[in-house]
Coordinates of C-alpha atoms in Angstrom, one line a residue:
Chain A
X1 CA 135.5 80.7 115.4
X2 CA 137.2 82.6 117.3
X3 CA 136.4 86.9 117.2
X4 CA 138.7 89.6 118.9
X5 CA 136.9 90.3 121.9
X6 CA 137.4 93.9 120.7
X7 CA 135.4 93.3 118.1
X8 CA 131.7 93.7 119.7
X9 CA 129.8 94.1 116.1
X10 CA 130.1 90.7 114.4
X11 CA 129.0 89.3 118.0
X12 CA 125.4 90.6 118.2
X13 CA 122.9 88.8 117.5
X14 CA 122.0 88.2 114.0
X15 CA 118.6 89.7 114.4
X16 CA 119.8 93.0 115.2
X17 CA 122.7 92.8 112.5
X18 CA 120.5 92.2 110.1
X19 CA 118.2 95.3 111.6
X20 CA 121.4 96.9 111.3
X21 CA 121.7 96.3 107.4
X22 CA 118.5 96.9 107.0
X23 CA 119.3 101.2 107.8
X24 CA 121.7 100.5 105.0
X25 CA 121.0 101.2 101.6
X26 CA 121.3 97.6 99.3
X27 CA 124.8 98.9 98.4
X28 CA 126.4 99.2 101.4
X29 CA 124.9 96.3 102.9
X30 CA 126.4 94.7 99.9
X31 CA 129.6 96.1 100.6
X32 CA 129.5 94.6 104.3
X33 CA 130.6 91.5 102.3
X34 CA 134.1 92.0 102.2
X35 CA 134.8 92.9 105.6
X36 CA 134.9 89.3 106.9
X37 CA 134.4 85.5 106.6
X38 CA 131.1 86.3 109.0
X39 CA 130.4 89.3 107.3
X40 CA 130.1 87.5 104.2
X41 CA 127.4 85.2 105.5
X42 CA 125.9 87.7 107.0
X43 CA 125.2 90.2 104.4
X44 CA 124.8 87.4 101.9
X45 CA 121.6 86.3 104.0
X46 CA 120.3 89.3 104.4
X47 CA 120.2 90.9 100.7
X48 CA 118.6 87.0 99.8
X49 CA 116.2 87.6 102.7
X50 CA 115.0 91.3 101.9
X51 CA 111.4 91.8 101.4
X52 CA 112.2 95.7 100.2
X53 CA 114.4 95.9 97.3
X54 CA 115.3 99.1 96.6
X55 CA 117.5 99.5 93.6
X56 CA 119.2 102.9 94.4
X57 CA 122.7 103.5 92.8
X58 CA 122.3 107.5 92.7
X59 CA 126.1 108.1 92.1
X60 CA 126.2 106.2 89.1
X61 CA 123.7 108.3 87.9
X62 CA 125.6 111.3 88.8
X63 CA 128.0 109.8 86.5
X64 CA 126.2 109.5 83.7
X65 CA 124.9 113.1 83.9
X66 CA 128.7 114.5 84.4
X67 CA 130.2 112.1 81.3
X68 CA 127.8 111.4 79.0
X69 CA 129.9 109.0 76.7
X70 CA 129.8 106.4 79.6
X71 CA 126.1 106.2 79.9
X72 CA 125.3 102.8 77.7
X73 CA 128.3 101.2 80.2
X74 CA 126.7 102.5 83.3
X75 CA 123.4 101.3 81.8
X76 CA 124.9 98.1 81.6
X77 CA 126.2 98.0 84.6
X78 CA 123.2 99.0 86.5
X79 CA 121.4 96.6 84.8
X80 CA 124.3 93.4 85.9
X81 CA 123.7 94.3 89.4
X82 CA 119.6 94.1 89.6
X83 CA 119.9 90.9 87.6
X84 CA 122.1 89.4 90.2
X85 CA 120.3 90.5 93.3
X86 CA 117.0 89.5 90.8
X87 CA 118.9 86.0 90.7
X88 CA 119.7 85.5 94.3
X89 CA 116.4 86.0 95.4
X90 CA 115.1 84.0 92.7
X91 CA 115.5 80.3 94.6
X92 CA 113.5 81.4 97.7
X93 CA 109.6 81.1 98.3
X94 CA 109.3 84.9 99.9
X95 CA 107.1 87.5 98.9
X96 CA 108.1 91.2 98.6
X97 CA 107.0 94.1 100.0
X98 CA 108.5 96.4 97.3
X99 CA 110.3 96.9 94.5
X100 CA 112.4 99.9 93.3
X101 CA 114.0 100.6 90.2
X102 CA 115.2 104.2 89.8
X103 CA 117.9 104.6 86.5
X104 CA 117.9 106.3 83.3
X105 CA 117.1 102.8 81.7
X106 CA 114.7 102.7 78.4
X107 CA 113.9 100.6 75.5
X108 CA 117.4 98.9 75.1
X109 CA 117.2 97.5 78.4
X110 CA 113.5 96.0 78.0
X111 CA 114.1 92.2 78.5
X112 CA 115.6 92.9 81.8
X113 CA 113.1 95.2 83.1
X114 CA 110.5 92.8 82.0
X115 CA 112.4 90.0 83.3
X116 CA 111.9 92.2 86.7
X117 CA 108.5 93.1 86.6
X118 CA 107.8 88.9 86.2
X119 CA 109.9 88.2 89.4
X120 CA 108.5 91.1 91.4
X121 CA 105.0 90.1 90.7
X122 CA 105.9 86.7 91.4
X123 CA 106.5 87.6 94.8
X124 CA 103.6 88.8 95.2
X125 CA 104.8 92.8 95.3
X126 CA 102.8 95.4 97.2
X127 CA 105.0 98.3 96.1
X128 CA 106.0 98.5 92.9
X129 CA 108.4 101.8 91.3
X130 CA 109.4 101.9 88.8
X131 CA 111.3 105.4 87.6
X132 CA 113.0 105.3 84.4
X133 CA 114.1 109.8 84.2
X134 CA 116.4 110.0 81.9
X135 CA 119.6 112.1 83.1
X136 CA 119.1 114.6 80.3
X137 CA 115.8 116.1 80.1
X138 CA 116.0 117.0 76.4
X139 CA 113.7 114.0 74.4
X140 CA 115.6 110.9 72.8
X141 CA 118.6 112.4 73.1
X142 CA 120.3 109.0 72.1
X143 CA 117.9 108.1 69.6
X144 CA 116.3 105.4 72.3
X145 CA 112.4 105.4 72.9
X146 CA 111.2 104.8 76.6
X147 CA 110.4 101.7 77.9
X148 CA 107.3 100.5 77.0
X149 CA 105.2 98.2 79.4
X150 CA 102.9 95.8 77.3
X151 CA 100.6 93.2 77.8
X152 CA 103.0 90.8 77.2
X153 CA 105.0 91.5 80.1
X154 CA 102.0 91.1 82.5
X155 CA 100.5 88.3 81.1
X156 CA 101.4 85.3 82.5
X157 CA 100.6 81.5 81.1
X158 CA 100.6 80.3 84.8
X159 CA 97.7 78.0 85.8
X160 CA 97.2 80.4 88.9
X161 CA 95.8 82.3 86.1
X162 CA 93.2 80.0 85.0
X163 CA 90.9 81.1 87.7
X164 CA 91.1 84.7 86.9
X165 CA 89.7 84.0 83.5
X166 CA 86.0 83.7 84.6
X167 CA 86.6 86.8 87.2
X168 CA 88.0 89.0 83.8
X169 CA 84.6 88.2 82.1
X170 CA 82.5 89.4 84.5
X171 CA 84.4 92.7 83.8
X172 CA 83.8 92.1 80.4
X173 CA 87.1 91.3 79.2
X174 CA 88.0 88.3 77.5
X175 CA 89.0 85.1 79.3
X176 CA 91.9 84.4 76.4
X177 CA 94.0 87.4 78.6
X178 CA 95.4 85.4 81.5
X179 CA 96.6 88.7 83.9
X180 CA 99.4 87.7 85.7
X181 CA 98.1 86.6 89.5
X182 CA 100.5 89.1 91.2
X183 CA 98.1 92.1 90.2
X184 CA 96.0 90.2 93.1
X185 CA 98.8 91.5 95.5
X186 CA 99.5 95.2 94.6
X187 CA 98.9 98.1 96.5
X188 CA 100.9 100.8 94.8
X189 CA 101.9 101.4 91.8
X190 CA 104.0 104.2 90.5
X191 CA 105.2 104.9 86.6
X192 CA 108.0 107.2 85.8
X193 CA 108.9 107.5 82.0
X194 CA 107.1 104.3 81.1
X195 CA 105.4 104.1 77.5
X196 CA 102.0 102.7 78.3
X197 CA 98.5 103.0 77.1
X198 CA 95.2 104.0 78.6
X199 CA 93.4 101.0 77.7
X200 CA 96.2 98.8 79.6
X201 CA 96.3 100.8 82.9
X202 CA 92.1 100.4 82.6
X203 CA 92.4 96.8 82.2
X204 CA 95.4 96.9 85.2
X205 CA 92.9 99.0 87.4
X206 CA 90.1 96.2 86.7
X207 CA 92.4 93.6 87.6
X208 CA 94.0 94.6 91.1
X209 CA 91.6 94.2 93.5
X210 CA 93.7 96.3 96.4
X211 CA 95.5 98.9 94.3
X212 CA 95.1 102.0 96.3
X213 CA 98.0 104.3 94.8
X214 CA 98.8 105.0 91.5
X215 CA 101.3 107.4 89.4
X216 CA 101.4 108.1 85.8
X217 CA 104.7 110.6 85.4
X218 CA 105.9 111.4 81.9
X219 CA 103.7 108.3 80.2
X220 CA 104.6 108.8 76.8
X221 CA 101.7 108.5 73.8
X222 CA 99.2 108.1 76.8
X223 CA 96.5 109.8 75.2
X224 CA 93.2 109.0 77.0
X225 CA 92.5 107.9 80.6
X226 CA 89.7 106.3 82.0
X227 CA 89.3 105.9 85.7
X228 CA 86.2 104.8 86.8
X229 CA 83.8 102.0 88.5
X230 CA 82.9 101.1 92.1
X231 CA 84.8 98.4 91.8
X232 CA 87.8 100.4 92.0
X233 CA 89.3 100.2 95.3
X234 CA 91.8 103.4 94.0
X235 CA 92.4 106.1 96.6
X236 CA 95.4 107.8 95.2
X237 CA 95.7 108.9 91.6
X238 CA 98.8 111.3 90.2
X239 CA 99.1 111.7 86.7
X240 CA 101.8 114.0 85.9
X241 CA 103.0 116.0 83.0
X242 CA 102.0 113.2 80.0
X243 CA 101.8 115.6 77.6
X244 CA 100.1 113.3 75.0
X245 CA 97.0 112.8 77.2
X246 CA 94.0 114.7 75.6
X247 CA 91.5 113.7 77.9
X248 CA 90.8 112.5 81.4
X249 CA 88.0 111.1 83.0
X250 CA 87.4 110.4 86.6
X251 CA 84.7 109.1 87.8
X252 CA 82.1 106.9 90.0
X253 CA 84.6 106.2 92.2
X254 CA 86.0 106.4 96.1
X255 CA 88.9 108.5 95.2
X256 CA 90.3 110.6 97.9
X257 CA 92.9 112.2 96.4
X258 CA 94.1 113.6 92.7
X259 CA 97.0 115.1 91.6
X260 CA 97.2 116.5 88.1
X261 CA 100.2 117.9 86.4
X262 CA 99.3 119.2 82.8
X263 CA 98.2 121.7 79.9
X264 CA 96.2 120.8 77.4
X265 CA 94.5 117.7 78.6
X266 CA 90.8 118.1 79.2
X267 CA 89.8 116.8 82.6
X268 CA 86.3 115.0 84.1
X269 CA 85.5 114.9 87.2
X270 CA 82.2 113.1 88.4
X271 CA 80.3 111.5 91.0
X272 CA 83.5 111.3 93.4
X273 CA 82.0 111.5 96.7
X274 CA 85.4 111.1 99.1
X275 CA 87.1 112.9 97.2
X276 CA 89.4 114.7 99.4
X277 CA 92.5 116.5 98.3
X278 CA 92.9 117.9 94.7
X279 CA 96.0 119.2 93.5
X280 CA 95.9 120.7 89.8
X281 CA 99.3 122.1 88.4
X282 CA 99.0 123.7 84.6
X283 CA 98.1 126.7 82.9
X284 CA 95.5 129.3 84.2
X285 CA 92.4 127.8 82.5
X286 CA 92.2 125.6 85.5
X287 CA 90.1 128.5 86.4
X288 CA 87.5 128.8 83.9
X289 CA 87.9 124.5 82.9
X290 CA 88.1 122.5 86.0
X291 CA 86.9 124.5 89.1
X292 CA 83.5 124.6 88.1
X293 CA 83.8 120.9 88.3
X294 CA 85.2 120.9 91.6
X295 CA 82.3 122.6 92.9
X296 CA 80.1 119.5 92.6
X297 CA 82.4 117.5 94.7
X298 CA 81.2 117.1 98.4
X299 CA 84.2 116.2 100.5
X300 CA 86.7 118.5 98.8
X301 CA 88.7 120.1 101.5
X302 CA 91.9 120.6 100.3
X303 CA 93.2 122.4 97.2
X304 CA 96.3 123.1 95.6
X305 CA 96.8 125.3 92.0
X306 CA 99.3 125.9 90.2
X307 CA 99.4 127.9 87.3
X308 CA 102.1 130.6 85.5
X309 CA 101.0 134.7 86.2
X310 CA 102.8 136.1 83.7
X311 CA 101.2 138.5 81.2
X312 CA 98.9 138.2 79.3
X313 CA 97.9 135.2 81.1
X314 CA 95.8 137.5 83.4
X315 CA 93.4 138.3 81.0
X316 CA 92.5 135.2 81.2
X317 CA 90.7 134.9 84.6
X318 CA 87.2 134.7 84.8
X319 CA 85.1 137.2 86.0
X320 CA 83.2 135.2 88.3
X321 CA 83.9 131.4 90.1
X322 CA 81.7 129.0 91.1
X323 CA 81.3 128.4 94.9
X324 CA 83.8 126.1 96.4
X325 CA 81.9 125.4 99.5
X326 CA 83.5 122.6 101.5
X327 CA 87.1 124.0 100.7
X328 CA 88.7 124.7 104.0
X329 CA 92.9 124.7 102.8
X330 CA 93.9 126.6 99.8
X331 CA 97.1 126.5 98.3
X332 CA 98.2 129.1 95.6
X333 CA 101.0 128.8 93.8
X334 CA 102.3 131.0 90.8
X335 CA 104.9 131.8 88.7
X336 CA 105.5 135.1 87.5
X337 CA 107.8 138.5 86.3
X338 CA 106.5 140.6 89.0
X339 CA 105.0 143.0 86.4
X340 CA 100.6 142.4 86.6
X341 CA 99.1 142.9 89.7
X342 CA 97.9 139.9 91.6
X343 CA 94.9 141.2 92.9
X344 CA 92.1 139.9 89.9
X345 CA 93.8 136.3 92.2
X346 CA 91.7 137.3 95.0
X347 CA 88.7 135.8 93.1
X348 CA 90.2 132.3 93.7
X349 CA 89.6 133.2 97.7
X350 CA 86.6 134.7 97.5
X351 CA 85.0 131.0 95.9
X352 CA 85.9 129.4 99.2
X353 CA 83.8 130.6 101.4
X354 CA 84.5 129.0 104.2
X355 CA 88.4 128.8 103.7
X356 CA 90.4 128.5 107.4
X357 CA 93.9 128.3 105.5
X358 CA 95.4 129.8 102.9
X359 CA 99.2 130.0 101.1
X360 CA 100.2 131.7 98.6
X361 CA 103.3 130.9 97.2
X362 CA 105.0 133.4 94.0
X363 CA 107.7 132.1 92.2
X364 CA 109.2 134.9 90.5
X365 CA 110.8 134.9 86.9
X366 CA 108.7 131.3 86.8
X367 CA 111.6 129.0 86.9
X368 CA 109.3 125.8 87.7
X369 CA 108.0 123.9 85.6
X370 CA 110.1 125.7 82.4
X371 CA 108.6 123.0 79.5
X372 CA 105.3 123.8 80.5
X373 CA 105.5 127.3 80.4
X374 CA 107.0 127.7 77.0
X375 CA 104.0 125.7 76.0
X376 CA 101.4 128.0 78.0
X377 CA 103.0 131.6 76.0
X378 CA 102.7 129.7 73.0
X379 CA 99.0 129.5 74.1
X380 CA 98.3 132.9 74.1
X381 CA 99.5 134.2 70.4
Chain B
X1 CA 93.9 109.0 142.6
X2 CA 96.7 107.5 140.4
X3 CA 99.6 107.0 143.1
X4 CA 103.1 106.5 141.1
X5 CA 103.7 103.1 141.3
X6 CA 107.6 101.9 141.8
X7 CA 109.4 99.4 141.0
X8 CA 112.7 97.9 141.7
X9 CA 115.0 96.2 138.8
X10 CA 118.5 94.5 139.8
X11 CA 121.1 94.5 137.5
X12 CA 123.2 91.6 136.7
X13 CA 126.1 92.9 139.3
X14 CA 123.7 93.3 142.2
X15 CA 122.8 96.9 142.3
X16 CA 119.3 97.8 142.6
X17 CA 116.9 101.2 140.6
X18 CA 113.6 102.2 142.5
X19 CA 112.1 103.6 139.0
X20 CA 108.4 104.7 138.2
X21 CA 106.4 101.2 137.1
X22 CA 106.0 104.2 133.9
X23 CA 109.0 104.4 133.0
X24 CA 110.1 100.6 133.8
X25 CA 107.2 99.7 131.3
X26 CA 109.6 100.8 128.5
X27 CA 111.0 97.6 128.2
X28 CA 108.2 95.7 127.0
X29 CA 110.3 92.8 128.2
X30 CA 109.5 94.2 132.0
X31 CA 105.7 94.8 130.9
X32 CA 105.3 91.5 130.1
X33 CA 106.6 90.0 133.3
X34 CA 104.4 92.4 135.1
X35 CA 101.4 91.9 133.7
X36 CA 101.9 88.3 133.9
X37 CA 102.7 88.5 137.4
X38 CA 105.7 86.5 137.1
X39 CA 107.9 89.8 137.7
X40 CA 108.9 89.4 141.3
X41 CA 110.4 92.0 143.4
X42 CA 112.6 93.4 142.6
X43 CA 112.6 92.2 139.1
X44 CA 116.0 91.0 138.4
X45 CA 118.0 91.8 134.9
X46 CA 119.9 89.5 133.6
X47 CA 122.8 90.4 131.2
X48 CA 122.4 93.9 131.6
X49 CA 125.5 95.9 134.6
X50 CA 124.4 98.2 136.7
X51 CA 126.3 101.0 134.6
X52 CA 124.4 100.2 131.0
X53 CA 121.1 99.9 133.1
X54 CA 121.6 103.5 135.0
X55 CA 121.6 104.6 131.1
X56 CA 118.6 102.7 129.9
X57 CA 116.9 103.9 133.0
X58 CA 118.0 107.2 132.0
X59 CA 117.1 107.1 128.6
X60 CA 113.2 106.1 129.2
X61 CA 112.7 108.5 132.2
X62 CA 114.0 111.3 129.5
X63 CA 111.5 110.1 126.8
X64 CA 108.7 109.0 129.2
X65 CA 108.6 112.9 130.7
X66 CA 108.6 114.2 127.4
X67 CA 105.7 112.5 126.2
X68 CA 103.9 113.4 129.2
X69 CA 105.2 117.0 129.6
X70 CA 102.5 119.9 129.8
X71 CA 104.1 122.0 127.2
X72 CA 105.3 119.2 124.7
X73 CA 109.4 118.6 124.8
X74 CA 110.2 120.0 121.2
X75 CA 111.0 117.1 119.0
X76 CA 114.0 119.0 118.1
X77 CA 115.1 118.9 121.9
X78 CA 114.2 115.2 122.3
X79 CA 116.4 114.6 119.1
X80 CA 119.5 116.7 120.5
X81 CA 119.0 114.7 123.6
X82 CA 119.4 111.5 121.8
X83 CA 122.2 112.4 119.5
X84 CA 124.1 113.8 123.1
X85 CA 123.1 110.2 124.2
X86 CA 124.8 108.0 122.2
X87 CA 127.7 110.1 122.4
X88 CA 129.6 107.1 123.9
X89 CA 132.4 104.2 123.6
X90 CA 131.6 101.8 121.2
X91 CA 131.7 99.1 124.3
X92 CA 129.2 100.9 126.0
X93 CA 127.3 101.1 122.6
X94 CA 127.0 98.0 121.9
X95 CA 126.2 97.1 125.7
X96 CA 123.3 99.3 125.1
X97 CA 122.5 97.8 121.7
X98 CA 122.4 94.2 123.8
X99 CA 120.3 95.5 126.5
X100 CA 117.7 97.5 124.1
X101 CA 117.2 94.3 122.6
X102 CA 117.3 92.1 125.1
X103 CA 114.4 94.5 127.0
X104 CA 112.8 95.3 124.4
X105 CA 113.1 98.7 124.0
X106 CA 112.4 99.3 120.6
X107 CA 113.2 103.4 120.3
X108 CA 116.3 102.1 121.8
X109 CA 117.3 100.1 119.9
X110 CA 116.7 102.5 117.0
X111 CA 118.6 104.9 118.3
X112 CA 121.6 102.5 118.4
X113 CA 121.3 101.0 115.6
X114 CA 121.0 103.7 113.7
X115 CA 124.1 105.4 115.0
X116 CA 125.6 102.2 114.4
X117 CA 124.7 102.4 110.6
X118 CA 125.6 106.0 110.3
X119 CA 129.3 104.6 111.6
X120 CA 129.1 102.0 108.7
X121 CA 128.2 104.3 106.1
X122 CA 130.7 106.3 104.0
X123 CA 133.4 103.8 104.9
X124 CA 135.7 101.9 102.7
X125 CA 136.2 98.0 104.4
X126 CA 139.4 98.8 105.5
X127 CA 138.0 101.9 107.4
X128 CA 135.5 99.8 108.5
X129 CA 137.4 97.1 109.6
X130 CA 139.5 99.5 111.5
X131 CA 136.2 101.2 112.9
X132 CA 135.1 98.1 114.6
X133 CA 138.3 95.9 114.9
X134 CA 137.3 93.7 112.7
X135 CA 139.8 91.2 111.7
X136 CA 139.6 90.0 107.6
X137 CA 140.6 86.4 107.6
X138 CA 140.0 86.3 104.2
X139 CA 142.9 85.0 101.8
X140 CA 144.3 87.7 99.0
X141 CA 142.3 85.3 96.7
X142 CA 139.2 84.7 98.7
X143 CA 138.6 88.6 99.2
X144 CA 139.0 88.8 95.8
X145 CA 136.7 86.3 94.5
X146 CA 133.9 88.1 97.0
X147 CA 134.8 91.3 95.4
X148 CA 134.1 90.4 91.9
X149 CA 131.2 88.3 93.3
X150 CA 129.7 91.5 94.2
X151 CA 131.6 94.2 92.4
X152 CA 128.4 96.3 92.2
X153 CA 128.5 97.3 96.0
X154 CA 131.9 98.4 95.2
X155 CA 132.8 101.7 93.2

């Protein structure tokens, strides 16, 4: 074959091409296709050979946002090219490393997205995404419910399964759910806009043995979550802005660090001794509901809140804080109209004794976090 | 006590670099021969001219001082200094590409390859084919079957 001397790229070695198209995103190594016989070969072996897929086609989002009557065909079209990278990959015996999906996909799209789920876990995934934001914020606004992630979908009538069976007992669940074996493999796990239930992502916890990192954004009808056990081998945990989730409990575990993003929900926090970092994000009865409860944790060194200032949410700050003694960051951050004093705040400092940072962050006229808020005034009638 | 060991590396055209064993070390391909004692002096570098070996020298001196610098080189600086770096033809580019991997020299070939993909990026094929004289001997019909075969990658 014989290439233009002027033409140094297509004559490196593979190795470093496919390094190369690996500081590409999946599209435009893709596209790397067209420029030549070589190329073709090239770029062909290298999307069959990735170990990260990382399903990013932001434009077409973009699209969708700016022409709304096009979404179902972007949808679709989305969907065509995961299920053809999906089937490429398909043939080889390779595991993955991760696995991305990031589109305003939902309920209409579900036998794909299981389809996906199968494959990744099949491959043994260590990083698994999944982040289905719709483009418009407003709820259903086409009428089409979230996608919902069953039992069904991570079941799996392999006969690597068999041998899980006995394992599921001793965790008191019954042998007749064969859990799919890839859960042996995952590391992280993170949910955007997925429906699921808290009794499934208990039974997902108990059945992945090296999950360290897990995300719960905008899980529709979650309404109760239980983390807890020393089995647990958890480290991160985010749940964010699930607005059906009364209650959260957290507990007898080695979790270093939380994240919470809510209102209403009510949150327990116990025997968590490496417990790090906690970030809470909601309304200001975080003061009087939840630090009290951080004050029993012994390895708490960092802390973020986040909570809306305006009036007459000042009234609601208690008069007196429990110590927060092994505190040594603080983070503040608040959202306000620049009409109450901030001082009654300084009572947030004052409960960590031995603070050696501190930021205080005002966002004025509140713009973050705008659903939240209208819920919070409500609050206060 | 620590007496700044030198050695000599002779490029493929002859020429020979007294450089700090430190900075030589770079190249894990040189560490190895050290340490194995099968480096001989002066340690001769295949494939790689004296000019693209001047630059590789160059290029770990820079980032060898900054990591050992009193006051820390700004990472800002050391990124500047990179960016101004690469700043070459694509022949010696590429050279340097070969040479980083052929040493290796893995911030290198980072470096490279990296500027490499930011020259890929943002470009239709024709632009890239243009970009790095790349010549399509695809048929009218060929490139279009591979088009539709991967019309997803395309807008």
């Amino acid at each position: 074959m014989k290439l233009n001397p002027k033409d140094r790229i297509s004559s490196l070695p593979e190795d470093v091409i496919g390094y190369i198209l690996s500081l590409l995103t999946l599209r435009e190594a893709q596209a790397t296709c067209l420029l030549s016989k070589r190329w073709r070969q090239l770029s062909t072996r290298h999307v069959t050979n990735l170990d990260y897929l990382d399903f990013d086609w932001s434009d077409l989002l973009r699209g969708m946002k700016a022409n709304p009557e096009i979404a179902e065909k972007e949808r679709a079209r989305y969907v065509e090219w995961v299920d053809n990278v999906v089937h490429c990959q398909s043939g080889r015996d390779h595991t993955l490393h991760g696995f991305t999906i990031c589109f305003d996909l939902n309920f209409s799209c579900k036998s794909h997205i299981d389809r996906w789920i199968k494959f990744a876990l099949a491959k043994r995934v260590k990083v698994l995404h999944l982040n289905f934001e719709p483009v418009y914020k407003e709820d259903l606004i086409d009428g089409c419910l979230p996608y919902p992630l069953g039992h069904e979908t991570i079941m799996d009538a392999d006969v690597g399964c068999l041998q899980q069976s006995s394992d599921l007992s001793k965790v008191g669940l019954s042998p007749s759910i064969p859990w799919h074996v890839g859960f042996r493999y995952l590391e992280e796990l993170h949910l955007k806009r997925v429906i699921v239930d808290g009794k499934l992502i208990e039974q997902l916890l108990a059945n992945s043995p090296v999950l360290e990192r897990l995300t719960l954004d905008d899980a529709r009808t979650l309404n109760r979550l239980r983390v807890a056990g020393q089995s647990l081998k958890l480290k991160y945990l985010c749940v964010a802005c699930c607005f059906d989730l009364e209650c959260i409990e957290i507990c007898d575990m080695d979790l270093v660090s939380f994240t919470f993003v809510g209102l209403y929900s009510l949150l327990s926090m116990d025997k968590l001794p490496q417990l790090h970092e906690v970030s809470l994000s909601g309304c200001i009865s975080i003061l009087r509901n939840d630090l009290p409860q951080l004050s029993s944790l012994p390895c708490l060194q960092i802390l973020e809140l986040e909570f809306d200032y305006s009036h007459p949410a000042h009234l609601a700050i208690p008069s007196e804080l429990p110590k927060l003694t092994s505190v040594k960051q603080l983070k503040l951050r608040v959202g306000g109209s620049g009409d109450i004093s901030l001082l009654p705040l300084t009572i947030v400092i004052e409960a960590c004794p031995y603070l050696r940072s501190f930021v205080f962050e005002y966002l004025l006229d509140a713009t973050i976090r705008v659903e939240m808020f209208s819920f919070a005034s409500s609050f206060f009638h | 006590m620590a007496t700044s060991r030198k050695v000599t590396l002779l490029s493929s055209d002859g020429e020979s670099f007294e450089v700090e064993q430190s900075v030589a070390v770079e190249s894990i391909t040189i560490k190895d021969s050290i340490e194995e004692g099968s480096a001989g002096n002066p340690i001769p570098v295949p494939k790689v001219n004296s000019k693209i070996l001047a630059k590789v020298i160059e290029y770990c001196k820079k980032h060898v001082e900054s990591a050992k610098a009193e006051d820390r080189v700004d990472d800002e600086d050391l990124v500047a200094w990179d960016a101004d770096f690469v700043k070459v033809d694509q022949a010696t580019l590429f050279d340097l590409i070969r040479a980083a991997n052929f040493l290796n020299i893995k911030s290198l070939l980072d470096l490279t390859c990296q500027t490499v993909a930011d020259m890929i990026k943002g470009k239709t094929p024709e632009e890239k084919r243009k970009t790095f004289t790349i010549r399509n001997d695809f048929t009218p019909e060929e490139e279009e079957e591979v088009r539709r075969e991967n019309q997803w990658a395309f807008e």
